[in-house]
Short mmCIF file of C-alpha atoms in Angstrom, two decimals:
data_model
loop_
_atom_site.label_atom_id
_atom_site.label_comp_id
_atom_site.label_asym_id
_atom_site.label_seq_id
_atom_site.Cartn_x
_atom_site.Cartn_y
_atom_site.Cartn_z
CA UNK A 134 -82.24 3.87 -83.45
CA UNK A 135 -79.63 4.06 -86.21
CA UNK A 136 -76.30 2.26 -86.04
CA UNK A 137 -74.18 5.34 -85.33
CA UNK A 138 -76.34 6.42 -82.41
CA UNK A 139 -76.23 2.91 -80.97
CA UNK A 140 -72.43 2.85 -81.34
CA UNK A 141 -72.13 6.22 -79.54
CA UNK A 142 -74.33 4.92 -76.74
CA UNK A 143 -72.24 1.77 -76.36
CA UNK A 144 -69.05 3.86 -76.28
CA UNK A 145 -70.55 6.18 -73.67
CA UNK A 146 -71.53 3.23 -71.48
CA UNK A 147 -68.04 1.78 -71.87
CA UNK A 148 -66.46 5.12 -70.93
CA UNK A 149 -68.76 5.41 -67.92
CA UNK A 150 -67.60 2.01 -66.66
CA UNK A 151 -64.00 3.10 -67.18
CA UNK A 152 -64.75 6.26 -65.18
CA UNK A 153 -66.01 4.25 -62.21
CA UNK A 154 -63.11 1.77 -62.61
CA UNK A 155 -65.15 -1.35 -63.13
CA UNK A 156 -62.16 -3.66 -62.66
CA UNK A 157 -61.53 -2.20 -59.20
CA UNK A 158 -65.23 -2.65 -58.41
CA UNK A 159 -65.00 -6.31 -59.47
CA UNK A 160 -62.03 -6.64 -57.14
CA UNK A 161 -64.10 -5.20 -54.27
CA UNK A 162 -66.95 -7.59 -55.11
CA UNK A 163 -64.46 -10.49 -55.06
CA UNK A 164 -63.24 -9.43 -51.62
CA UNK A 165 -66.79 -9.22 -50.24
CA UNK A 166 -67.58 -12.64 -51.71
CA UNK A 167 -64.46 -14.37 -50.39
CA UNK A 168 -64.67 -12.83 -46.92
CA UNK A 169 -68.31 -13.93 -46.67
CA UNK A 170 -67.86 -17.39 -48.19
CA UNK A 171 -64.38 -18.45 -47.08
CA UNK A 172 -64.22 -16.83 -43.64
CA UNK A 173 -67.56 -15.80 -42.16
CA UNK A 174 -69.84 -18.55 -43.51
CA UNK A 175 -67.09 -21.15 -43.09
CA UNK A 176 -66.43 -20.51 -39.41
CA UNK A 177 -70.11 -20.05 -38.58
CA UNK A 178 -70.71 -23.49 -40.14
CA UNK A 179 -67.90 -25.11 -38.16
CA UNK A 180 -69.31 -23.58 -34.98
CA UNK A 181 -72.77 -24.85 -35.90
CA UNK A 182 -74.28 -21.37 -35.64
CA UNK A 183 -76.80 -20.03 -38.16
CA UNK A 184 -75.76 -16.97 -40.16
CA UNK A 185 -77.56 -13.87 -38.81
CA UNK A 186 -78.33 -12.50 -42.30
CA UNK A 187 -79.42 -14.07 -45.58
CA UNK A 188 -77.28 -14.25 -48.72
CA UNK A 189 -79.60 -11.77 -50.46
CA UNK A 190 -79.26 -9.27 -47.62
CA UNK A 191 -75.49 -9.59 -47.80
CA UNK A 192 -75.55 -9.02 -51.57
CA UNK A 193 -77.63 -5.86 -51.13
CA UNK A 194 -75.38 -4.39 -48.47
CA UNK A 195 -72.30 -5.32 -50.55
CA UNK A 196 -73.83 -3.61 -53.58
CA UNK A 197 -74.35 -0.48 -51.48
CA UNK A 198 -70.61 -0.37 -50.72
CA UNK A 199 -69.73 -0.97 -54.37
CA UNK A 200 -72.00 1.91 -55.46
CA UNK A 201 -70.41 4.24 -52.92
CA UNK A 202 -66.94 3.17 -54.10
CA UNK A 203 -67.92 3.78 -57.74
CA UNK A 204 -69.12 7.24 -56.74
CA UNK A 205 -65.78 7.91 -55.07
CA UNK A 206 -63.84 6.88 -58.18
CA UNK A 207 -65.93 9.18 -60.37
CA UNK A 208 -65.45 12.10 -57.97
CA UNK A 209 -61.72 11.45 -57.80
CA UNK A 210 -61.42 11.79 -61.59
CA UNK A 211 -63.53 14.97 -61.43
CA UNK A 212 -61.20 16.64 -58.92
CA UNK A 213 -57.99 15.22 -60.42
CA UNK A 214 -58.69 16.32 -63.99
CA UNK A 215 -55.93 18.96 -64.11
CA UNK A 216 -53.31 16.67 -62.61
CA UNK A 217 -54.36 13.78 -64.85
CA UNK A 218 -53.87 16.01 -67.91
CA UNK A 219 -50.19 16.04 -67.00
CA UNK A 220 -49.78 12.57 -65.48
CA UNK A 221 -51.83 10.43 -67.86
CA UNK A 222 -53.32 12.47 -70.72
CA UNK A 223 -53.92 9.35 -72.82
CA UNK A 224 -56.24 7.87 -70.18
CA UNK A 225 -58.49 10.85 -69.54
CA UNK A 226 -62.22 10.12 -69.62
CA UNK A 227 -63.79 13.36 -68.45
CA UNK A 228 -63.89 16.22 -70.95
CA UNK A 229 -62.35 13.95 -73.61
CA UNK A 230 -64.83 11.06 -73.82
CA UNK A 231 -67.52 12.13 -71.37
CA UNK A 232 -68.66 15.64 -70.37
CA UNK A 233 -66.56 16.97 -67.49
CA UNK A 234 -69.57 17.50 -65.22
CA UNK A 235 -70.58 13.85 -65.64
CA UNK A 236 -67.93 13.02 -63.02
CA UNK A 237 -69.78 15.09 -60.42
CA UNK A 238 -73.23 13.96 -61.58
CA UNK A 239 -72.13 10.30 -61.47
CA UNK A 240 -70.90 10.81 -57.92
CA UNK A 241 -74.19 12.35 -56.80
CA UNK A 242 -76.34 9.63 -58.39
CA UNK A 243 -74.18 6.68 -57.30
CA UNK A 244 -73.60 7.93 -53.75
CA UNK A 245 -77.33 8.54 -53.36
CA UNK A 246 -78.16 5.04 -54.59
CA UNK A 247 -75.56 3.49 -52.30
CA UNK A 248 -76.74 5.39 -49.22
CA UNK A 249 -80.42 4.70 -49.95
CA UNK A 250 -79.73 0.98 -50.43
CA UNK A 251 -77.76 0.78 -47.19
CA UNK A 252 -80.50 2.79 -45.41
CA UNK A 253 -83.18 0.41 -46.69
CA UNK A 254 -81.32 -2.70 -45.56
CA UNK A 255 -80.44 -1.21 -42.18
CA UNK A 256 -84.08 -0.17 -41.77
CA UNK A 257 -85.10 -3.79 -42.37
CA UNK A 258 -82.55 -4.91 -39.79
CA UNK A 259 -83.39 -2.00 -37.46
CA UNK A 260 -79.66 -1.44 -37.16
CA UNK A 261 -78.58 2.19 -37.23
CA UNK A 262 -74.91 1.46 -36.47
CA UNK A 263 -74.25 -0.09 -39.87
CA UNK A 264 -75.96 2.81 -41.67
CA UNK A 265 -73.76 5.29 -39.77
CA UNK A 266 -70.69 3.34 -40.95
CA UNK A 267 -71.87 3.64 -44.55
CA UNK A 268 -72.42 7.39 -44.15
CA UNK A 269 -68.91 7.63 -42.71
CA UNK A 270 -67.47 5.76 -45.73
CA UNK A 271 -69.33 8.06 -48.14
CA UNK A 272 -67.94 11.09 -46.29
CA UNK A 273 -64.43 9.64 -46.47
CA UNK A 274 -64.63 9.39 -50.27
CA UNK A 275 -65.87 12.99 -50.51
CA UNK A 276 -63.26 14.52 -48.22
CA UNK A 277 -60.45 12.44 -49.72
CA UNK A 278 -61.13 13.59 -53.29
CA UNK A 279 -62.03 17.19 -52.47
CA UNK A 280 -59.31 17.92 -49.91
CA UNK A 281 -57.18 15.28 -48.23
CA UNK A 282 -55.68 13.67 -51.35
CA UNK A 283 -53.48 16.74 -51.74
CA UNK A 284 -52.29 16.73 -48.13
CA UNK A 285 -49.23 14.97 -46.72
CA UNK A 286 -49.77 11.33 -45.66
CA UNK A 287 -53.43 11.70 -44.63
CA UNK A 288 -54.66 10.96 -48.16
CA UNK A 289 -52.59 7.75 -48.26
CA UNK A 290 -53.91 6.77 -44.82
CA UNK A 291 -57.54 7.26 -45.91
CA UNK A 292 -57.17 5.09 -49.02
CA UNK A 293 -55.36 2.41 -47.00
CA UNK A 294 -58.02 2.55 -44.28
CA UNK A 295 -60.79 2.08 -46.86
CA UNK A 296 -58.88 -0.92 -48.27
CA UNK A 297 -58.68 -2.48 -44.80
CA UNK A 298 -62.34 -1.60 -44.19
CA UNK A 299 -63.28 -3.59 -47.28
CA UNK A 300 -62.11 -6.65 -45.34
CA UNK A 301 -63.50 -5.59 -41.96
CA UNK A 302 -66.90 -4.26 -43.10
CA UNK A 303 -68.44 -7.68 -43.96
CA UNK A 304 -67.30 -8.87 -40.51
CA UNK A 305 -68.83 -5.79 -38.85
CA UNK A 306 -72.16 -6.37 -40.62
CA UNK A 307 -72.29 -9.99 -39.50
CA UNK A 308 -71.17 -9.17 -35.94
CA UNK A 309 -73.67 -6.34 -35.43
CA UNK A 310 -76.51 -8.50 -36.69
CA UNK A 311 -75.16 -11.52 -34.80
CA UNK A 312 -75.16 -9.63 -31.51
CA UNK A 313 -78.74 -8.46 -32.06
CA UNK A 314 -79.94 -11.99 -32.81
CA UNK A 315 -77.55 -13.74 -30.36
CA UNK A 316 -75.81 -15.59 -33.20
CA UNK A 317 -72.04 -15.46 -32.77
CA UNK A 318 -69.61 -18.35 -33.48
CA UNK A 319 -68.27 -18.75 -29.93
CA UNK A 320 -65.92 -21.70 -30.51
CA UNK A 321 -64.47 -20.24 -33.74
CA UNK A 322 -64.46 -16.59 -32.63
CA UNK A 323 -60.67 -16.21 -32.21
CA UNK A 324 -59.81 -18.10 -35.42
CA UNK A 325 -62.31 -16.12 -37.50
CA UNK A 326 -61.02 -12.83 -36.12
CA UNK A 327 -57.42 -13.88 -36.72
CA UNK A 328 -58.10 -14.26 -40.46
CA UNK A 329 -60.16 -11.05 -40.72
CA UNK A 330 -57.62 -8.82 -39.03
CA UNK A 331 -54.61 -10.50 -40.66
CA UNK A 332 -56.02 -9.70 -44.10
CA UNK A 333 -57.01 -6.19 -42.98
CA UNK A 334 -53.45 -5.58 -41.73
CA UNK A 335 -51.90 -6.79 -44.99
CA UNK A 336 -54.42 -4.84 -47.07
CA UNK A 337 -53.71 -1.59 -45.21
CA UNK A 338 -49.93 -1.74 -45.61
CA UNK A 339 -49.75 -2.97 -49.21
CA UNK A 340 -52.25 -0.26 -50.21
CA UNK A 341 -50.21 2.36 -48.35
CA UNK A 342 -47.04 1.23 -50.16
CA UNK A 343 -48.80 1.23 -53.54
CA UNK A 344 -50.22 4.72 -52.96
CA UNK A 345 -46.68 6.05 -52.45
CA UNK A 346 -45.60 4.32 -55.67
CA UNK A 347 -48.48 6.03 -57.48
CA UNK A 348 -47.44 9.36 -55.94
CA UNK A 349 -43.95 8.90 -57.37
CA UNK A 350 -45.43 7.95 -60.74
CA UNK A 351 -47.62 11.10 -60.76
CA UNK A 352 -45.11 13.49 -59.22
CA UNK A 353 -45.08 15.97 -62.14
CA UNK A 354 -48.80 16.69 -62.15
CA UNK A 355 -49.01 16.66 -58.35
CA UNK A 356 -46.22 19.26 -58.11
CA UNK A 357 -48.00 21.49 -60.62
CA UNK A 358 -51.09 21.55 -58.38
CA UNK A 359 -49.22 22.04 -55.08
CA UNK A 360 -49.93 18.59 -53.69
CA UNK A 361 -48.04 17.55 -50.59
CA UNK A 362 -46.99 13.91 -50.44
CA UNK A 363 -43.94 11.92 -49.41
CA UNK A 364 -42.09 12.02 -52.79
CA UNK A 365 -42.67 15.77 -53.20
CA UNK A 366 -41.99 16.73 -49.58
CA UNK A 367 -39.06 14.43 -48.80
CA UNK A 368 -37.84 13.20 -52.20
CA UNK A 369 -38.02 9.97 -54.17
CA UNK A 370 -35.15 8.36 -52.23
CA UNK A 371 -37.01 8.77 -48.94
CA UNK A 372 -40.22 7.55 -50.59
CA UNK A 373 -38.36 4.40 -51.72
CA UNK A 374 -37.19 3.84 -48.15
CA UNK A 375 -40.74 4.21 -46.81
CA UNK A 376 -42.06 1.72 -49.38
CA UNK A 377 -39.29 -0.71 -48.41
CA UNK A 378 -40.10 -0.35 -44.70
CA UNK A 379 -43.79 -0.95 -45.37
CA UNK A 380 -42.97 -4.07 -47.41
CA UNK A 381 -40.70 -5.32 -44.60
CA UNK A 382 -43.62 -4.89 -42.16
CA UNK A 383 -45.75 -6.92 -44.56
CA UNK A 384 -43.11 -9.65 -44.73
CA UNK A 385 -42.88 -9.77 -40.93
CA UNK A 386 -46.66 -10.07 -40.83
CA UNK A 387 -46.61 -12.83 -43.44
CA UNK A 388 -43.97 -14.78 -41.51
CA UNK A 389 -46.01 -14.52 -38.32
CA UNK A 390 -49.22 -15.54 -40.11
CA UNK A 391 -47.44 -18.47 -41.81
CA UNK A 392 -46.21 -19.80 -38.45
CA UNK A 393 -49.73 -19.51 -37.03
CA UNK A 394 -51.18 -21.28 -40.08
CA UNK A 395 -48.79 -24.24 -39.81
CA UNK A 396 -49.41 -24.53 -36.06
CA UNK A 397 -53.18 -24.50 -36.70
CA UNK A 398 -53.05 -27.20 -39.42
CA UNK A 399 -53.82 -24.77 -42.28
CA UNK A 400 -50.83 -26.27 -44.09
CA UNK A 401 -51.79 -25.55 -47.71
CA UNK A 402 -52.47 -21.92 -46.91
CA UNK A 403 -49.25 -21.78 -44.90
CA UNK A 404 -47.26 -23.04 -47.88
CA UNK A 405 -48.92 -20.46 -50.13
CA UNK A 406 -47.92 -17.65 -47.78
CA UNK A 407 -44.39 -19.02 -47.28
CA UNK A 408 -43.61 -20.03 -50.87
CA UNK A 409 -45.59 -17.46 -52.88
CA UNK A 410 -46.47 -14.30 -50.93
CA UNK A 411 -43.19 -13.96 -49.01
CA UNK A 412 -40.89 -14.41 -52.08
CA UNK A 413 -43.24 -12.17 -54.09
CA UNK A 414 -42.91 -9.50 -51.38
CA UNK A 415 -39.11 -9.74 -51.50
CA UNK A 416 -39.27 -9.37 -55.29
CA UNK A 417 -41.33 -6.17 -54.87
CA UNK A 418 -38.68 -4.74 -52.53
CA UNK A 419 -35.97 -5.50 -55.10
CA UNK A 420 -37.76 -3.82 -58.00
CA UNK A 421 -38.68 -0.88 -55.72
CA UNK A 422 -35.00 -0.23 -55.06
CA UNK A 423 -34.19 -0.57 -58.79
CA UNK A 424 -37.02 1.64 -60.11
CA UNK A 425 -36.05 5.04 -61.53
CA UNK A 426 -38.15 5.82 -64.61
CA UNK A 427 -41.88 6.57 -64.70
CA UNK A 428 -42.53 3.38 -66.70
CA UNK A 429 -40.78 1.36 -63.98
CA UNK A 430 -42.97 2.89 -61.28
CA UNK A 431 -46.04 2.07 -63.38
CA UNK A 432 -44.88 -1.55 -63.67
CA UNK A 433 -44.26 -1.65 -59.91
CA UNK A 434 -47.77 -0.33 -59.23
CA UNK A 435 -49.26 -3.00 -61.50
CA UNK A 436 -47.10 -5.68 -59.84
CA UNK A 437 -48.37 -4.61 -56.42
CA UNK A 438 -51.93 -4.92 -57.68
CA UNK A 439 -51.22 -8.50 -58.77
CA UNK A 440 -49.71 -9.07 -55.31
CA UNK A 441 -52.89 -7.79 -53.69
CA UNK A 442 -54.99 -10.10 -55.87
CA UNK A 443 -52.79 -13.08 -54.95
CA UNK A 444 -53.20 -12.24 -51.28
CA UNK A 445 -56.98 -12.01 -51.53
CA UNK A 446 -57.23 -15.25 -53.53
CA UNK A 447 -55.31 -17.02 -50.77
CA UNK A 448 -58.61 -17.02 -48.83
CA UNK A 449 -59.61 -19.94 -51.05
CA UNK A 450 -57.16 -22.14 -49.14
CA UNK A 451 -58.88 -21.55 -45.79
CA UNK A 452 -61.47 -24.21 -46.57
CA UNK A 453 -59.05 -26.70 -48.15
#
């Protein structure tokens, strides 16, 4: 193989990973790891109960979700090509750096691999419920990209639900298998569930807020393709108000969680929520109200992503 052909191959591989948003996939992998290590394994150990699945089995079922997510990202770029030509022409992958149809082909291959991997693991466990959940997730990605993304609110709700499900799914896997094998952490049940659903709540609402920010950022291309979303239907001022309300709900949730953490002796984590996440959330509200230009909305979207990362990394403090 000559040097030029090798260089083209390396570029194609790099563009493929950009198509499937490899950084977002790493973020999902981090969530699966931290939920498993810092919450599920931690509270099972305190309870003195054996984990119902092995680490390898968890890795396989996590990989299945990551493959399905990668498929969804590729399909989203395939369906959004026209809008992306207007909204972010400098970041287009399909038709510019990879053949346009590769978005659809990538979706088919990746979704098939993800479903087959989840089917194999659920077959080993003899657990059809988990496989049905994975089929449901795959269907959500398909219907979101092909239809619901362009409809009012429902597209934002689907993305936010998937974000929350990324927290809840590892818990569901462990619980379903735990019930089958009679391995549930009885003494730590309420505490474990408190952390799982607190993070799911925060993940849902910050994702919802960020999706509206992205809708404002992409309003020109979305209008050209008759999309219906909050900024287009009700105006940017109303969209700002909705983002602010969502962030206030997050702050209320953070205050409640902080109080619970201090009362439960999770002091370091409580200080992180009170001194980092709450002020950071207030800062996001301030820059939301100040944002006017497209570049400012892009910066706000990136800031929210950092906020999400900070929130997820706070799981580290559970075991300290």
